[in-house]
Amino acid sequence: MASTGKQVDGNYPTVRVTKNVTVHPKSLHPPKIIHLSNLDRQCPMLMYVVFFYKASYAYRNLSLDSVFNSLKSGLEETLSIWYPAAGRMSLNQGDCKLNLWCNNGGAVLVEAITSAQIVELGDLSQYNEFFERLTYKPAFQGNLSEMPLLVAQVTRFGCGGYSIGIGTSHSLFDGPATYDFLRAWASNSAILKEKRSTQLYKPVHERGSLLVGNHQGLTELPERGSSATRAAAIDHLYQLIKQAMAAQNFDGSRNLPNIGNSNLVLRTFHLSGAMIESLKSKVFGDRRGSFSCSSFELVATHLWKARTKALGARKGAMVCLQFAVDVRNKMVPQLPKGFSGNAFVLASVALTAEELKNESHEATVEKLKAAKNSISNEYVIAYNQALDGGAQGSLPPINELTLVSDWTRMPLHTIDFLHGYAAYVSPLLSPMPQVAYFMQNPNDLRAIDVRIGLPPQSLNAFSHYFLTNLH
């Protein structure tokens, strides 16, 4: 488990669970199997976020029991449409791959109380081990088919505020689909507000053209040796693995260039809108008006340079930046509106550490844009099929690989389970804590909050390199 650099055991009151129920869809669906794509199978574990709602005058006559019952009723209604979330994983005995068994098994909803005050938690944007107590963690005995795909815990604080900790299987929905699901649930719960429809499109759960193999879907790639499009992200990853193995053989296993999961420190860096504009001015100067560059592209470039330098990659080593790209509109034909599965592939840029250090931000941004523009229908096919038959799950972190996931288009804090926006929505420790998550800040819509896991010995160096030129 990654470290936070902050021990909280004993510092906060206990969190006591008072209810634990299984929630089934209001309208049951006939049991069915939904075949998953290779994109879905990469991370079947639960991903958690915690919504914080500070005490409000509007809550003065609101009981925890009424909040729990409203969330339960709203979830029952939402699961009637988003019915895979009430299912379980199923292992295909033929090809040993995971699929969704839509069996109405139900989600888990937990009620809890604590005498802790939200204000005692300090800066909610900074990860705190206490946050893990605000989510329900089902016991995992090694059998994914027994694990719920959706769990949630509503906790009332001593100050009258609330948290809602939610875990969803990444094999179930990707980020945008999870955002739509949570908005629908909040709307259907109708706590301190009128019930309203937020569903623009009915969710489409079948994976369709993203399927490969024996199921109707993706067109097969041409034979090897042809001029078929290759997935750069997969090729670069294999090159990084070979580089790491070569370094291991040269230096011995004690010096394997792998930063590991066990000692990463999770930190959030707040880049205000003014800081991002300052960086743009320093990078592009008078040419700023003629150079098109998004905040994401510039901050991702800046982070890649800072992380690579802080982790001390050797000059001649290959270093790589990979970032998620939504392919809903890249496919031919496009994926249907409301597609709920995983529809992201990784774009990839590779350089030597020395090249990355020496070239300008502008030149690196151009490479990011080119990588993003290279994502086509053919790239998605190549990427998806490259995963077919390979090991499912995530690799351990590698110094030379920087991963970025952009959440700024998902303003999670605007999901009003209770009265008004959340004070903050904090992602918890993920199976890949080294990934840098770009998130919207509730108090500055032009800002980017960057949550990243770093080795403790590199934290100060990264902070220095990353925050340089931002003031």
Coordinates of C-alpha atoms in Angstrom, one line a residue:
M1 CA 0.0 0.0 0.0
A2 CA 1.3 3.4 -0.8
S3 CA 2.3 5.7 2.0
T4 CA 0.9 9.2 2.5
G5 CA 3.7 10.5 4.7
K6 CA 1.1 11.0 7.4
Q7 CA 0.1 8.5 10.1
V8 CA -3.5 9.0 11.2
D9 CA -4.1 5.9 13.4
G10 CA -5.3 7.1 16.7
N11 CA -5.6 10.7 15.6
Y12 CA -9.2 10.5 14.6
P13 CA -12.3 9.0 16.3
T14 CA -13.5 5.6 15.0
V15 CA -16.0 5.3 12.1
R16 CA -18.8 2.9 13.2
V17 CA -20.9 1.1 10.7
T18 CA -24.6 1.1 11.6
K19 CA -26.2 -0.5 8.5
N20 CA -25.1 -2.7 5.7
V21 CA -27.6 -3.7 3.0
T22 CA -27.6 -5.2 -0.5
V23 CA -29.5 -3.0 -2.9
H24 CA -31.1 -4.6 -5.9
P25 CA -32.6 -2.9 -9.1
K26 CA -36.1 -1.7 -8.7
S27 CA -36.9 -3.4 -12.0
L28 CA -35.1 -6.7 -12.4
H29 CA -33.6 -7.7 -15.7
P30 CA -33.4 -11.2 -17.1
P31 CA -29.9 -12.6 -16.3
K32 CA -27.4 -12.2 -19.1
I33 CA -23.7 -12.1 -19.9
I34 CA -22.2 -8.9 -21.3
H35 CA -18.9 -9.7 -23.0
L36 CA -16.2 -7.3 -22.0
S37 CA -13.6 -5.8 -24.3
N38 CA -9.9 -6.0 -23.6
L39 CA -10.0 -2.4 -22.6
D40 CA -12.5 -3.3 -19.8
R41 CA -10.4 -6.2 -18.5
Q42 CA -7.2 -4.2 -17.6
C43 CA -8.3 -3.3 -14.1
P44 CA -11.2 -5.2 -12.6
M45 CA -10.6 -3.9 -9.1
L46 CA -12.7 -1.3 -7.3
M47 CA -11.7 2.4 -7.8
Y48 CA -12.8 4.7 -4.9
V49 CA -13.7 8.3 -4.5
V50 CA -15.0 10.2 -1.5
F51 CA -17.4 13.1 -1.7
F52 CA -17.3 15.6 1.2
Y53 CA -20.3 17.8 2.0
K54 CA -19.7 20.2 4.8
A55 CA -22.3 20.9 7.4
S56 CA -25.1 23.1 6.1
Y57 CA -28.1 24.9 7.6
A58 CA -30.1 22.9 5.1
Y59 CA -29.3 19.7 7.0
R60 CA -30.7 20.9 10.4
N61 CA -33.8 18.7 10.1
L62 CA -32.1 15.9 8.1
S63 CA -31.5 12.6 9.8
L64 CA -28.9 10.1 8.7
D65 CA -31.7 7.5 8.4
S66 CA -33.5 9.7 5.8
V67 CA -30.3 10.3 3.8
F68 CA -29.6 6.6 3.8
N69 CA -33.1 5.7 2.7
S70 CA -33.1 8.3 0.0
L71 CA -29.8 7.0 -1.4
K72 CA -31.0 3.5 -1.2
S73 CA -34.3 4.3 -3.1
G74 CA -32.4 6.4 -5.7
L75 CA -29.9 3.6 -6.2
E76 CA -32.6 1.0 -6.7
E77 CA -34.1 3.2 -9.5
T78 CA -30.7 3.9 -11.0
L79 CA -29.7 0.2 -11.1
S80 CA -32.8 -0.5 -13.1
I81 CA -31.2 1.4 -16.0
W82 CA -27.5 0.8 -15.1
Y83 CA -28.2 -2.8 -14.4
P84 CA -24.6 -4.2 -14.9
A85 CA -23.6 -2.4 -11.7
A86 CA -25.8 -4.9 -9.8
G87 CA -24.0 -7.8 -11.4
R88 CA -20.8 -9.7 -10.8
M89 CA -17.7 -10.7 -12.7
S90 CA -17.8 -14.1 -14.5
L91 CA -14.7 -16.1 -15.7
N92 CA -15.2 -17.7 -19.0
Q93 CA -14.0 -21.3 -18.7
G94 CA -13.1 -21.5 -22.4
D95 CA -10.7 -18.6 -22.7
C96 CA -10.3 -17.7 -19.0
K97 CA -11.3 -14.1 -19.6
L98 CA -13.6 -12.0 -17.4
N99 CA -17.1 -10.9 -18.5
L100 CA -20.0 -9.2 -16.8
W101 CA -22.7 -11.5 -15.3
C102 CA -25.8 -9.3 -15.1
N103 CA -27.5 -11.4 -12.4
N104 CA -29.2 -8.7 -10.2
G105 CA -26.9 -9.7 -7.4
G106 CA -27.0 -6.1 -6.1
A107 CA -24.8 -3.3 -4.9
V108 CA -23.8 -2.8 -1.3
L109 CA -24.8 0.4 0.6
V110 CA -23.4 1.1 4.1
E111 CA -24.4 3.7 6.8
A112 CA -21.8 4.9 9.3
I113 CA -21.2 7.6 11.9
T114 CA -18.2 9.3 13.4
S115 CA -17.7 12.0 15.9
A116 CA -14.9 13.4 13.8
Q117 CA -15.3 16.9 12.4
I118 CA -14.7 17.5 8.7
V119 CA -12.6 20.6 9.5
E120 CA -10.2 18.3 11.5
L121 CA -9.3 16.5 8.3
G122 CA -7.5 19.7 7.0
D123 CA -7.0 20.2 3.3
L124 CA -9.4 17.7 1.7
S125 CA -7.4 17.8 -1.6
Q126 CA -4.5 16.0 0.2
Y127 CA -4.9 12.2 0.6
N128 CA -5.4 11.1 4.2
E129 CA -5.4 7.5 5.3
F130 CA -8.5 8.3 7.4
F131 CA -10.4 8.7 4.1
E132 CA -10.1 4.9 3.6
R133 CA -12.4 4.4 6.6
L134 CA -15.1 6.4 4.8
T135 CA -15.5 3.6 2.2
Y136 CA -16.8 0.1 2.3
K137 CA -14.1 -2.5 1.5
P138 CA -15.6 -5.9 0.8
A139 CA -13.4 -8.8 1.8
F140 CA -11.7 -10.3 -1.2
Q141 CA -11.0 -14.0 -1.1
G142 CA -9.5 -14.2 -4.6
N143 CA -12.7 -14.9 -6.4
L144 CA -13.9 -11.8 -8.4
S145 CA -17.2 -13.5 -9.1
E146 CA -18.2 -13.0 -5.5
M147 CA -17.3 -9.3 -5.4
P148 CA -19.9 -6.6 -5.8
L149 CA -19.1 -4.2 -8.6
L150 CA -20.5 -1.2 -6.8
V151 CA -20.2 -0.3 -3.1
A152 CA -21.0 2.9 -1.2
Q153 CA -20.8 4.2 2.3
V154 CA -22.6 7.3 3.7
T155 CA -21.0 8.7 6.9
R156 CA -22.4 11.4 9.1
F157 CA -19.7 13.5 10.9
G158 CA -20.0 15.0 14.3
C159 CA -20.2 18.5 12.8
G160 CA -23.3 17.5 10.8
G161 CA -21.5 17.1 7.5
Y162 CA -21.5 14.0 5.4
S163 CA -19.2 12.0 3.2
I164 CA -20.2 9.5 0.5
G165 CA -17.5 7.0 -0.4
I166 CA -18.1 5.1 -3.6
G167 CA -16.2 2.2 -5.2
T168 CA -16.9 1.0 -8.7
S169 CA -15.2 -1.7 -10.7
H170 CA -13.2 -0.1 -13.6
S171 CA -14.3 -3.1 -15.7
L172 CA -17.8 -1.8 -15.4
F173 CA -17.6 1.8 -16.5
D174 CA -14.9 4.2 -17.5
G175 CA -14.6 7.7 -16.1
P176 CA -17.2 9.5 -18.2
A177 CA -19.7 6.7 -17.7
T178 CA -19.1 6.6 -14.0
Y179 CA -19.7 10.4 -13.9
D180 CA -23.0 9.9 -15.7
F181 CA -24.0 7.0 -13.4
L182 CA -23.3 9.1 -10.3
R183 CA -25.2 12.1 -11.6
A184 CA -28.2 9.8 -12.3
W185 CA -28.0 8.3 -8.8
A186 CA -27.8 11.7 -7.2
S187 CA -30.8 13.0 -9.2
N188 CA -32.9 9.9 -8.4
S189 CA -32.1 10.2 -4.7
A190 CA -33.6 13.7 -4.6
I191 CA -32.2 14.6 -1.2
L192 CA -33.2 18.2 -0.3
K193 CA -34.2 18.9 -4.0
E194 CA -36.7 18.0 -6.6
K195 CA -36.2 14.8 -8.6
R196 CA -35.0 15.8 -12.1
S197 CA -33.8 14.0 -15.1
T198 CA -30.1 14.3 -15.9
Q199 CA -29.9 11.4 -18.3
L200 CA -29.1 12.9 -21.8
Y201 CA -28.8 9.4 -23.4
K202 CA -29.9 6.0 -22.3
P203 CA -26.8 4.1 -21.4
V204 CA -25.5 1.5 -23.9
H205 CA -23.9 -1.4 -22.0
E206 CA -23.1 -3.8 -24.8
R207 CA -19.4 -3.4 -25.9
G208 CA -20.2 -3.8 -29.6
S209 CA -17.4 -2.9 -31.9
L210 CA -14.8 -3.0 -29.1
L211 CA -15.0 -6.7 -28.9
V212 CA -12.4 -9.0 -30.4
G213 CA -12.1 -12.7 -30.9
N214 CA -15.1 -14.9 -31.3
H215 CA -17.7 -12.2 -30.7
Q216 CA -19.1 -10.0 -33.3
G217 CA -17.2 -6.7 -33.2
L218 CA -13.8 -5.4 -34.4
T219 CA -12.5 -6.1 -37.8
E220 CA -9.5 -8.4 -37.7
L221 CA -6.1 -6.8 -38.4
P222 CA -4.2 -7.7 -41.5
E223 CA -1.5 -10.4 -41.2
R224 CA 1.9 -9.7 -39.7
G225 CA 4.3 -8.0 -42.0
S226 CA 1.7 -5.8 -43.6
S227 CA 1.6 -2.0 -43.3
A228 CA -1.0 -2.2 -40.5
T229 CA -1.2 0.6 -37.9
R230 CA 0.6 -0.3 -34.7
A231 CA -0.3 0.9 -31.2
A232 CA 2.7 3.0 -30.2
A233 CA 1.7 2.8 -26.5
I234 CA 2.1 -1.0 -26.5
D235 CA 5.3 -0.9 -28.5
H236 CA 6.8 1.7 -26.2
L237 CA 5.7 -0.3 -23.1
Y238 CA 7.5 -3.4 -24.4
Q239 CA 10.6 -1.4 -25.0
L240 CA 10.5 0.0 -21.5
I241 CA 10.1 -3.5 -20.0
K242 CA 13.1 -4.8 -22.1
Q243 CA 15.1 -1.7 -20.9
A244 CA 14.2 -2.5 -17.3
M245 CA 15.2 -6.2 -17.7
A246 CA 18.5 -5.2 -19.4
A247 CA 19.3 -2.9 -16.5
Q248 CA 18.4 -5.7 -14.0
N249 CA 20.7 -8.1 -15.8
F250 CA 23.5 -5.5 -15.8
D251 CA 23.1 -4.2 -12.3
G252 CA 21.6 -7.2 -10.5
S253 CA 18.1 -7.6 -9.1
R254 CA 18.8 -5.2 -6.2
N255 CA 19.0 -2.3 -8.6
L256 CA 16.0 -3.0 -10.8
P257 CA 14.8 0.4 -12.0
N258 CA 11.4 0.0 -10.5
I259 CA 10.0 2.5 -8.0
G260 CA 7.5 0.0 -6.5
N261 CA 4.0 0.5 -5.0
S262 CA 4.9 0.1 -1.4
N263 CA 6.5 3.4 -0.6
L264 CA 4.8 5.9 -2.9
V265 CA 3.7 9.2 -1.3
L266 CA 0.4 10.5 -2.6
R267 CA 0.3 14.3 -3.0
T268 CA -1.9 16.8 -4.7
F269 CA -0.4 19.9 -6.4
H270 CA -2.7 22.8 -6.9
L271 CA -2.0 24.7 -10.1
S272 CA -4.2 27.8 -10.1
G273 CA -5.5 29.3 -13.4
A274 CA -3.0 32.2 -12.9
M275 CA -0.1 29.7 -12.5
I276 CA -1.0 27.9 -15.7
E277 CA -1.4 31.2 -17.6
S278 CA 2.0 32.3 -16.2
L279 CA 3.6 29.1 -17.5
K280 CA 2.0 29.6 -21.0
S281 CA 3.4 33.1 -21.1
K282 CA 6.9 31.9 -20.1
V283 CA 6.9 29.0 -22.6
F284 CA 5.3 30.7 -25.6
G285 CA 6.0 34.4 -25.0
D286 CA 4.9 36.7 -27.9
R287 CA 4.0 33.7 -30.0
R288 CA 1.3 32.6 -27.6
G289 CA -1.6 33.9 -29.8
S290 CA -0.4 31.9 -32.8
F291 CA 0.4 28.6 -31.0
S292 CA -2.6 26.5 -30.1
C293 CA -2.1 24.6 -26.8
S294 CA -4.5 23.3 -24.2
S295 CA -3.8 23.5 -20.5
F296 CA -3.7 19.7 -20.3
E297 CA -1.0 19.5 -23.0
L298 CA 1.2 22.0 -21.4
V299 CA 0.8 20.8 -17.8
A300 CA 1.3 17.1 -18.9
T301 CA 4.5 18.2 -20.7
H302 CA 5.7 20.1 -17.7
L303 CA 4.9 17.2 -15.4
W304 CA 6.7 14.7 -17.6
K305 CA 9.9 16.8 -17.6
A306 CA 9.7 17.4 -13.8
R307 CA 9.1 13.8 -12.9
T308 CA 11.8 12.4 -15.2
K309 CA 14.3 14.8 -13.8
A310 CA 13.3 14.2 -10.2
L311 CA 13.5 10.4 -10.5
G312 CA 17.0 10.7 -12.0
A313 CA 16.6 8.8 -15.3
R314 CA 20.0 8.3 -17.0
K315 CA 20.6 10.4 -20.1
G316 CA 20.4 7.7 -22.6
A317 CA 17.4 5.9 -21.2
M318 CA 14.2 5.8 -23.1
V319 CA 11.5 7.7 -21.2
C320 CA 7.8 7.7 -22.1
L321 CA 4.7 9.8 -21.4
Q322 CA 1.4 7.9 -21.9
F323 CA -2.0 9.6 -21.5
A324 CA -5.6 8.4 -21.9
V325 CA -7.6 9.4 -25.0
D326 CA -11.3 9.0 -25.3
V327 CA -12.1 7.0 -28.5
R328 CA -15.9 7.3 -28.5
N329 CA -15.7 9.7 -31.5
K330 CA -12.5 8.1 -33.0
M331 CA -14.2 4.8 -34.0
V332 CA -15.7 4.1 -37.4
P333 CA -18.6 4.1 -36.9
Q334 CA -18.5 6.1 -33.7
L335 CA -19.5 4.4 -30.5
P336 CA -23.2 5.1 -29.6
K337 CA -24.1 8.0 -27.4
G338 CA -24.3 6.8 -23.8
F339 CA -21.7 4.0 -24.3
S340 CA -20.9 2.9 -20.7
G341 CA -17.9 0.7 -21.2
N342 CA -14.2 1.6 -21.2
A343 CA -13.5 3.7 -24.3
F344 CA -10.0 4.9 -23.6
V345 CA -6.7 3.9 -25.1
L346 CA -3.2 5.3 -24.3
A347 CA -1.4 7.7 -26.6
S348 CA 2.4 7.6 -26.2
V349 CA 5.4 9.8 -26.7
A350 CA 8.9 8.4 -26.3
L351 CA 12.3 10.2 -26.1
T352 CA 15.6 9.7 -24.4
A353 CA 15.9 11.4 -21.0
E354 CA 18.5 13.8 -22.4
E355 CA 16.3 14.7 -25.4
L356 CA 13.4 15.4 -23.1
K357 CA 15.6 17.6 -20.8
N358 CA 17.1 19.6 -23.7
E359 CA 14.1 20.2 -26.0
S360 CA 11.7 23.1 -25.3
H361 CA 8.2 22.7 -23.8
E362 CA 6.8 23.8 -27.1
A363 CA 8.5 21.0 -29.0
T364 CA 7.4 18.4 -26.5
V365 CA 3.8 19.8 -26.6
E366 CA 3.8 19.3 -30.4
K367 CA 4.8 15.7 -29.9
L368 CA 1.9 15.2 -27.5
K369 CA -0.5 16.7 -30.0
A370 CA 0.8 14.5 -32.7
A371 CA 0.4 11.4 -30.5
K372 CA -3.2 12.4 -29.6
N373 CA -4.0 13.0 -33.3
S374 CA -2.6 9.6 -34.2
I375 CA -5.4 7.9 -32.3
S376 CA -7.7 6.6 -35.1
N377 CA -10.0 3.7 -35.7
E378 CA -7.1 1.6 -36.9
Y379 CA -5.0 2.5 -33.8
V380 CA -7.9 1.4 -31.5
I381 CA -8.1 -1.9 -33.3
A382 CA -4.4 -2.5 -33.0
Y383 CA -4.3 -1.5 -29.4
N384 CA -7.3 -3.7 -28.5
Q385 CA -5.9 -6.7 -30.3
A386 CA -2.5 -6.2 -28.8
L387 CA -4.1 -6.7 -25.4
D388 CA -5.8 -9.9 -26.6
G389 CA -4.3 -13.0 -25.1
G390 CA -1.9 -10.9 -23.0
A391 CA -1.7 -10.8 -19.2
Q392 CA -4.6 -8.8 -17.8
G393 CA -4.0 -6.3 -15.0
S394 CA -1.5 -3.5 -14.4
L395 CA 2.2 -3.5 -14.4
P396 CA 4.3 -2.3 -11.5
P397 CA 5.4 1.3 -11.9
I398 CA 8.6 2.0 -13.9
N399 CA 10.7 5.2 -13.4
E400 CA 10.9 5.9 -17.1
L401 CA 7.1 5.7 -17.6
T402 CA 4.9 8.7 -16.8
L403 CA 1.1 8.0 -16.9
V404 CA -1.5 10.8 -16.9
S405 CA -5.3 10.5 -16.7
D406 CA -7.4 13.6 -17.4
W407 CA -10.4 14.0 -15.1
T408 CA -10.9 17.7 -15.7
R409 CA -13.9 17.1 -18.0
M410 CA -15.6 15.3 -15.1
P411 CA -16.5 17.9 -12.5
L412 CA -17.3 15.4 -9.8
H413 CA -17.8 18.1 -7.2
T414 CA -20.9 19.3 -9.0
I415 CA -22.7 16.0 -8.3
D416 CA -25.1 17.1 -5.6
F417 CA -26.0 14.0 -3.6
L418 CA -26.8 16.4 -0.8
H419 CA -27.4 20.2 -0.7
G420 CA -25.2 22.0 -3.2
Y421 CA -21.8 21.0 -4.6
A422 CA -19.3 18.8 -2.7
A423 CA -16.5 20.7 -0.9
Y424 CA -14.1 18.2 -2.5
V425 CA -14.1 14.8 -4.2
S426 CA -10.9 12.9 -3.3
P427 CA -9.8 9.8 -5.2
L428 CA -8.4 7.1 -2.9
L429 CA -5.4 4.8 -3.3
S430 CA -5.7 3.2 -6.7
P431 CA -4.1 -0.1 -8.0
M432 CA -1.7 2.3 -9.9
P433 CA -0.8 5.0 -7.5
Q434 CA 2.0 6.4 -9.7
V435 CA -0.6 7.7 -12.2
A436 CA -1.0 11.5 -12.3
Y437 CA -4.7 12.4 -12.2
F438 CA -5.6 15.9 -13.4
M439 CA -8.8 17.1 -11.6
Q440 CA -10.9 20.2 -11.6
N441 CA -10.7 22.3 -8.5
P442 CA -14.1 23.3 -7.0
N443 CA -12.9 26.8 -6.2
D444 CA -11.0 27.7 -9.5
L445 CA -12.5 26.3 -12.7
R446 CA -9.4 27.2 -14.6
A447 CA -7.1 25.4 -12.2
I448 CA -5.8 21.8 -12.3
D449 CA -5.3 19.7 -9.2
V450 CA -2.6 17.1 -9.9
R451 CA -2.7 14.0 -7.7
I452 CA 0.3 11.8 -8.1
G453 CA 2.2 9.1 -6.3
L454 CA 6.0 9.6 -5.9
P455 CA 8.9 7.9 -4.1
P456 CA 9.5 9.9 -0.8
Q457 CA 13.1 10.5 -1.7
S458 CA 12.0 12.2 -4.9
L459 CA 9.1 14.3 -3.5
N460 CA 11.1 17.5 -2.8
A461 CA 12.9 17.4 -6.1
F462 CA 9.7 16.9 -8.0
S463 CA 8.0 19.7 -6.1
H464 CA 10.9 22.0 -7.0
Y465 CA 11.0 21.1 -10.7
F466 CA 7.2 21.0 -11.1
L467 CA 6.5 24.3 -9.4
T468 CA 9.4 26.2 -11.0
N469 CA 8.1 28.7 -13.6
L470 CA 4.6 28.5 -12.2
H471 CA 4.7 31.6 -10.0

